[in-house]
Coordinates of C-alpha atoms and ligand atoms in Angstrom, one line a residue:
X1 CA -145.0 121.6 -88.3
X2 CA -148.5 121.9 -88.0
X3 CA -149.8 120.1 -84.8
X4 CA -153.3 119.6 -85.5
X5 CA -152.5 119.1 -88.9
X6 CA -150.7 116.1 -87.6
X7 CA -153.5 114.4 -86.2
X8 CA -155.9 114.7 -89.3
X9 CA -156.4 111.3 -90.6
X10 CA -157.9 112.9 -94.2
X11 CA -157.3 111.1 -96.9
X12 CA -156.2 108.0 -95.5
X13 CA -158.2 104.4 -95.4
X14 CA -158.5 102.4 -91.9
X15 CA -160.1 99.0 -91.4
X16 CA -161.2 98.4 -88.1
X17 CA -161.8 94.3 -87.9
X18 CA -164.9 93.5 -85.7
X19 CA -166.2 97.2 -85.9
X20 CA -170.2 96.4 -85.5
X21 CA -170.2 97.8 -82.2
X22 CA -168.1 98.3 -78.7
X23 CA -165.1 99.5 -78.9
X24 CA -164.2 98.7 -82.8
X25 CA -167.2 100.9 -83.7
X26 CA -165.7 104.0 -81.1
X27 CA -162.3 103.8 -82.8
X28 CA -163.4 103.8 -86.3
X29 CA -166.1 106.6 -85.5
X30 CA -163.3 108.2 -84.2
X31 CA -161.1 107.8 -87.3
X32 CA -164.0 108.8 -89.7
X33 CA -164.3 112.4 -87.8
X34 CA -160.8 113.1 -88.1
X35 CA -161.4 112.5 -91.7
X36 CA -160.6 108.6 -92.9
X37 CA -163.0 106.5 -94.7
X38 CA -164.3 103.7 -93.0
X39 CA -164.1 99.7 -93.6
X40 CA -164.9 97.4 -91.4
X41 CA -165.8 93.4 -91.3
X42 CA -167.6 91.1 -88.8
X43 CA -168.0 87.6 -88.6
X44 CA -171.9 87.5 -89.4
X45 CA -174.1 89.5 -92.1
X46 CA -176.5 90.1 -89.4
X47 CA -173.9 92.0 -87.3
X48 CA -172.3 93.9 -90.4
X49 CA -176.1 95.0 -91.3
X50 CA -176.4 96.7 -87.2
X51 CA -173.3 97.8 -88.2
X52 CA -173.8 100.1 -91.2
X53 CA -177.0 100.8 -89.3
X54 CA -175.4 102.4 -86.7
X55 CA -172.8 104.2 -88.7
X56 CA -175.1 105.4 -91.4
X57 CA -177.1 107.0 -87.8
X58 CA -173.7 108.7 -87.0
X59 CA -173.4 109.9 -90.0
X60 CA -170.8 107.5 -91.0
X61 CA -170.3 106.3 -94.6
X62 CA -168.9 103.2 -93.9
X63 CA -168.2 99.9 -96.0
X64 CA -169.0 96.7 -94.2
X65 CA -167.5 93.3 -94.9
X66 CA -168.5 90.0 -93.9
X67 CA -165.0 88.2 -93.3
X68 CA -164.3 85.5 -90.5
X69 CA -160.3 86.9 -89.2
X70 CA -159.4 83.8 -88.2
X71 CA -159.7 82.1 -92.1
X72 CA -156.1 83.0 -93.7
X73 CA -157.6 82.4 -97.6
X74 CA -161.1 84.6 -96.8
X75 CA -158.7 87.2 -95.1
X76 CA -156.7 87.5 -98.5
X77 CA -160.1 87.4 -100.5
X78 CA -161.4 90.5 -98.0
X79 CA -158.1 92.8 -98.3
X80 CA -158.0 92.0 -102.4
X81 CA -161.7 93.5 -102.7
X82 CA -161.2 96.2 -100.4
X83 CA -158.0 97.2 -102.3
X84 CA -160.4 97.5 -105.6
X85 CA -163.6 98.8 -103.9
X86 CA -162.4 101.1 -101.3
X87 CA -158.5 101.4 -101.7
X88 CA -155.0 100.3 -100.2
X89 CA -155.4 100.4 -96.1
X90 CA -153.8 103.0 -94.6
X91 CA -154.8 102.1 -91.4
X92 CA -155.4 98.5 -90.0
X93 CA -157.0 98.4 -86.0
X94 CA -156.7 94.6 -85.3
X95 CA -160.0 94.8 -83.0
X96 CA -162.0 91.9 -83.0
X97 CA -161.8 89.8 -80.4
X98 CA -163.3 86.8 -77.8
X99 CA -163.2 85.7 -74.6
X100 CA -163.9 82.5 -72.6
X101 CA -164.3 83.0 -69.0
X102 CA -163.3 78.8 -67.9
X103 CA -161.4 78.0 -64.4
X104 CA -158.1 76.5 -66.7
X105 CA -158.3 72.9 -65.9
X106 CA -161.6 72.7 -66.9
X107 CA -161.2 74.5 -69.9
X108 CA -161.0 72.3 -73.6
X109 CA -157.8 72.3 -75.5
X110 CA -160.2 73.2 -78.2
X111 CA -161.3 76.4 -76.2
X112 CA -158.2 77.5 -75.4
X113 CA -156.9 77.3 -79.2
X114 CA -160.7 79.0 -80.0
X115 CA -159.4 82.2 -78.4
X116 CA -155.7 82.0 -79.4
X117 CA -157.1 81.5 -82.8
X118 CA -159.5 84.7 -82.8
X119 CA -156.9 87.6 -80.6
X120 CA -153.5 86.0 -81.6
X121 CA -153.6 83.9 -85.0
X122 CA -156.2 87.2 -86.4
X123 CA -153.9 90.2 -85.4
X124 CA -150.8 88.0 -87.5
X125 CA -153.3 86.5 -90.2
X126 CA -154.7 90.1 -90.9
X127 CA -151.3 92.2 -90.4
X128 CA -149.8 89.7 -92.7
X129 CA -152.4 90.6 -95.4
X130 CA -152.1 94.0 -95.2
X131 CA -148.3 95.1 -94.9
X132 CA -146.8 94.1 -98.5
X133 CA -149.2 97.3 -99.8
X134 CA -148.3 99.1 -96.8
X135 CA -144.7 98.8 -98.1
X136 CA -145.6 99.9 -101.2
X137 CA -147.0 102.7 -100.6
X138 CA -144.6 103.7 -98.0
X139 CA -146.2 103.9 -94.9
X140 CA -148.7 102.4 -92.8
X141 CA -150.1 102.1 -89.3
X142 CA -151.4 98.6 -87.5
X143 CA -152.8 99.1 -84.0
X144 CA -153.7 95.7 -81.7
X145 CA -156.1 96.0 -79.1
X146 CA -154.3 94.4 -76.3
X147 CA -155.7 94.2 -72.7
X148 CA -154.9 94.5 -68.9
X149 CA -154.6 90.7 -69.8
X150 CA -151.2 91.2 -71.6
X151 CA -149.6 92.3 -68.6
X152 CA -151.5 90.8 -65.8
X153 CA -153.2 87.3 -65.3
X154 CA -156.7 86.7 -63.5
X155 CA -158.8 83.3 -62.6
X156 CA -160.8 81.9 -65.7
X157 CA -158.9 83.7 -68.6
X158 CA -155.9 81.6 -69.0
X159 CA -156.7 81.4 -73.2
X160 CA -157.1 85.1 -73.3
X161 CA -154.2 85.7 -71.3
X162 CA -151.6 84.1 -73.3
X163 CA -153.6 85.4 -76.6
X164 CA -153.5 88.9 -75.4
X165 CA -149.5 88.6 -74.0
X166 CA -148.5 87.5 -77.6
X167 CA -150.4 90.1 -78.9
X168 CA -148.4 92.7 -76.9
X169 CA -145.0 90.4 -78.4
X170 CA -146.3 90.4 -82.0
X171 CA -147.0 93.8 -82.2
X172 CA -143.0 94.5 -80.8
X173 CA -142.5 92.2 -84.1
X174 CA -144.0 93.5 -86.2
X175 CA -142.3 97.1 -85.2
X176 CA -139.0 95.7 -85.2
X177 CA -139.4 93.9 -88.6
X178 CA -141.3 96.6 -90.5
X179 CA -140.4 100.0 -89.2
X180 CA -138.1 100.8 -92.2
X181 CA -140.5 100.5 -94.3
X182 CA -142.2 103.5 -92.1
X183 CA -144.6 101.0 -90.9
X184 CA -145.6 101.6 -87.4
X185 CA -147.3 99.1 -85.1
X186 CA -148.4 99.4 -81.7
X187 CA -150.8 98.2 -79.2
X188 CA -153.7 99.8 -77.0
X189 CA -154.2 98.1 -73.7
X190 CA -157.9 99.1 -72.8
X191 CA -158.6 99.0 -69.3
X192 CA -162.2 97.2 -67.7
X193 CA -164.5 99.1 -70.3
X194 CA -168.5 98.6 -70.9
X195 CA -169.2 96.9 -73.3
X196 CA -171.3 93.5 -74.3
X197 CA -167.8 91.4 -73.5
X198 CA -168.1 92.6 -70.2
X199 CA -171.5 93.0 -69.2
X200 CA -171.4 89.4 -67.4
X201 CA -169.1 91.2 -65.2
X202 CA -171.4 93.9 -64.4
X203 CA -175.0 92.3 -64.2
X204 CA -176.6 93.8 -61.0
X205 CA -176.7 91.2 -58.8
X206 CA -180.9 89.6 -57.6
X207 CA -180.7 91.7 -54.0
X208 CA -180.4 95.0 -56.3
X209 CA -176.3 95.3 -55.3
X210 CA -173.3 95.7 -57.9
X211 CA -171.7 92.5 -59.2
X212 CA -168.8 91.8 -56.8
X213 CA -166.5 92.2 -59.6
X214 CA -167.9 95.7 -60.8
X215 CA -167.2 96.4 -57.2
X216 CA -163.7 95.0 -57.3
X217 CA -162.9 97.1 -61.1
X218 CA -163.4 100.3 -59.0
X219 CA -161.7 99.5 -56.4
X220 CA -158.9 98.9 -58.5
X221 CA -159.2 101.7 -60.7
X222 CA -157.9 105.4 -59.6
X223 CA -160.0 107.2 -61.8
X224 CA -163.2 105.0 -60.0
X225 CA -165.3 103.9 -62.7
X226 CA -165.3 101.4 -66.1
X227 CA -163.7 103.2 -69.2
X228 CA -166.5 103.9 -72.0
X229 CA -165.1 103.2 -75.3
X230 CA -165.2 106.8 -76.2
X231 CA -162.2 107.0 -73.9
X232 CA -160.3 104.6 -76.7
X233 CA -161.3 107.3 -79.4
X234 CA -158.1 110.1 -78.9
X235 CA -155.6 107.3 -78.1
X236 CA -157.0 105.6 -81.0
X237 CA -156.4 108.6 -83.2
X238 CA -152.9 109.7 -82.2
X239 CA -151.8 105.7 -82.7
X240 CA -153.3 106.1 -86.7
X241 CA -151.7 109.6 -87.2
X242 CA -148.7 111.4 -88.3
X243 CA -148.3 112.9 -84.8
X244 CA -147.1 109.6 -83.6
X245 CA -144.8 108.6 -86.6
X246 CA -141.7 108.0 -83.9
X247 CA -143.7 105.7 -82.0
X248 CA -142.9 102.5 -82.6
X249 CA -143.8 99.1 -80.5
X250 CA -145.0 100.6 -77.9
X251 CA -148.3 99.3 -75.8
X252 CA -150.3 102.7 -75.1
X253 CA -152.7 101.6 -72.1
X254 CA -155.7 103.4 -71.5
X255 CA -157.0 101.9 -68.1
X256 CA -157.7 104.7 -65.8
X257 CA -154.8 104.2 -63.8
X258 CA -154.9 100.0 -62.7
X259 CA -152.0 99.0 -64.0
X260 CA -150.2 102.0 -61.6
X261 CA -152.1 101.1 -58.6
X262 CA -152.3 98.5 -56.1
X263 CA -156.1 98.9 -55.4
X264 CA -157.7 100.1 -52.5
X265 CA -157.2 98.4 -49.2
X266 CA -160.8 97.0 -47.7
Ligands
NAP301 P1 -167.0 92.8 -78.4 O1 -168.0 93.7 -77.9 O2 -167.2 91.3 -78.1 O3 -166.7 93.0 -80.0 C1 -165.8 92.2 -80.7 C2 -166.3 92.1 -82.1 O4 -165.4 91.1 -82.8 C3 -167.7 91.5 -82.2 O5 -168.4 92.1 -83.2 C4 -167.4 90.0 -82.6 O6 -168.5 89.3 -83.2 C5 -166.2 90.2 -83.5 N1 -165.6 88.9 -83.8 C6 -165.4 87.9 -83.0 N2 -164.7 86.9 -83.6 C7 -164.5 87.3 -84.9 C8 -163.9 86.7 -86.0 N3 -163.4 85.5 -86.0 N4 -163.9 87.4 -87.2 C9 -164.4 88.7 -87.2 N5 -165.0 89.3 -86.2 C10 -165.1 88.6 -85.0 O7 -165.7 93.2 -77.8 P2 -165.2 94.6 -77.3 O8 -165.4 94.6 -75.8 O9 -165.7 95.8 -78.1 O10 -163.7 94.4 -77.5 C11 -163.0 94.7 -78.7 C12 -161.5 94.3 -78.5 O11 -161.0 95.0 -77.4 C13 -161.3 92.8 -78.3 O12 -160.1 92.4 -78.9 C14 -161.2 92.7 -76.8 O13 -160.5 91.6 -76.4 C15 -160.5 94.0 -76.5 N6 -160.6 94.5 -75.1 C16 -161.9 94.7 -74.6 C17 -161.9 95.2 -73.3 C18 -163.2 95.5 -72.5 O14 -163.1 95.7 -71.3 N7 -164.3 95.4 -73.2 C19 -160.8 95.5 -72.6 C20 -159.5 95.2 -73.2 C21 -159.5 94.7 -74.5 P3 -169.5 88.5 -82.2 O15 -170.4 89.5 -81.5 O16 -170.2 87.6 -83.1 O17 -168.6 87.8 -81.2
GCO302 C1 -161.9 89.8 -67.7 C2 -162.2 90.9 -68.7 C3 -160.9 91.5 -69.3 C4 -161.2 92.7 -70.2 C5 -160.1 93.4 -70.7 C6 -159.2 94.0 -69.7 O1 -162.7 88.9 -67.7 O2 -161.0 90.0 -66.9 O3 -163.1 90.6 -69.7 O4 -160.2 90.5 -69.9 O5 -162.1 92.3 -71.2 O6 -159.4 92.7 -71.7 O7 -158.3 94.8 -70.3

């Protein structure tokens, strides 16, 4: 066997959903240098256009779709065109994602389905979409950004929470249900990493100090910082590759150490 070999993602095709920028944009940068070709959608033509901005600056030939995850008959619509245009997805990163930061009992029903809809129904809506090629073809790879969120709750994300624990549950699913078909599905669980989602939590506070819940994040975190979402971009890679063709429902997380760690005492 040829170990680096295994990790070459040349030849193969990965859509990275919500791939503008953050951490959709690492991953799939990270994909096109081991060798893939790039698709990615967002939900606006504004955000696509930064997008193919920013890739063509890296270098990147991407191909950017405007597609709203959430909408089951635009979804089916996207993945028929990129089949013709591009090719049959080798690699799907369910990436995009929201959050809604609302103390629970004064959060809307209507909120609290909003983010269910975008980090649950999405992953399922999309994953659906893709797998009958997968099977197909004979192989395929589907990665779902989890979070810290699908093994631990906080105050005020009670939506994202129970989005981001299903998550973790659908991806076991999915493994469980397709993995004869050599159809591999896991999840990442990204630790606190910067990025515009959580630059509320980091805004430096009007006397000059750190936010208190920066503060608290390193506290928490052995490795004593945020993640960058460079640090997604190996992970990321080994999840798409040959190399982890044994791997099968398992939730890789990638936080620096919190979910090991019981903080640091005050
Ligand atoms: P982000 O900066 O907010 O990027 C998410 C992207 O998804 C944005 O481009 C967003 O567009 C797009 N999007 C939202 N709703 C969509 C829809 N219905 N259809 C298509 N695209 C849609 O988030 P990020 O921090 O890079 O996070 C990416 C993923 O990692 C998310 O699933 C997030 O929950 C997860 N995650 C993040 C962290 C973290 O610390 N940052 C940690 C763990 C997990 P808009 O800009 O219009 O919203
Ligand atoms: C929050 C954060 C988290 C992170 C991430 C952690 O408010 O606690 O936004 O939910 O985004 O998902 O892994």
């Amino acid at each position: 066997m040829d170990i680096l070999k295994s990790f070459s993602l040349e030849g193969k095709i990965a859509l990275v959903t919500g791939a503008s920028y953050g951490i959709g944009f690492a991953i799939a940068s990270a994909y096109a240098q081991a060798g893939a070709t790039i698709v990615f959608n967002d939900i606006k033509q504004e955000l696509v256009d930064k997008g193919m901005e920013a890739y063509r600056a890296a270098g990147i030939e991407a191909h950017g779709y405007v597609c709203d995850v959430t909408d089951e008959a635009k979804v089916q619509e996207f993945i028929a065109q990129v089949e013709k245009e591009v090719g049959v997805i080798d690699i799907l990163v369910n990436n995009a994602g929201i959050i809604k930061r609302i103390p629970m009992t004064e959060m809307s029903a209507e909120d609290f389905r909003k983010v269910v809809d975008v980090d649950l129904n999405a992953p399922f809506i999309v994953s659906k979409a893709v797998i009958p090629s997968m099977i197909k073809k004979g192989h395929g790879k589907i990665i779902n950004i989890c979070s810290m969120m699908s093994e631990l709750g906080r105050e005020t994300v009670s939506a994202y929470a129970a989005a981001k624990g299903g998550l973790k549950m659908l991806t076991r699913n999915i493994a469980s249900e397709y993995g004869e078909y050599n159809i591999q599905c896991n999840g990442i669980g990204p630790g606190y990493i910067a990025t515009p989602q959580t630059a509320p939590l980091r805004e430096i506070q009007p006397d000059g100090s750190r936010h208190p819940f920066d503060q608290f994040i390193i506290a928490k975190t052995p490795a004593a910082r945020w993640g960058n979402p460079e640090d997604l971009m190996g992970p990321a890679v080994f999840l798409a590759s040959d190399a982890s063709d044994f791997v099968n429902g398992h939730i890789l997380y990638v936080d620096g150490g919190i979910l090991a760690y019981i903080g640091k005492q005050p």
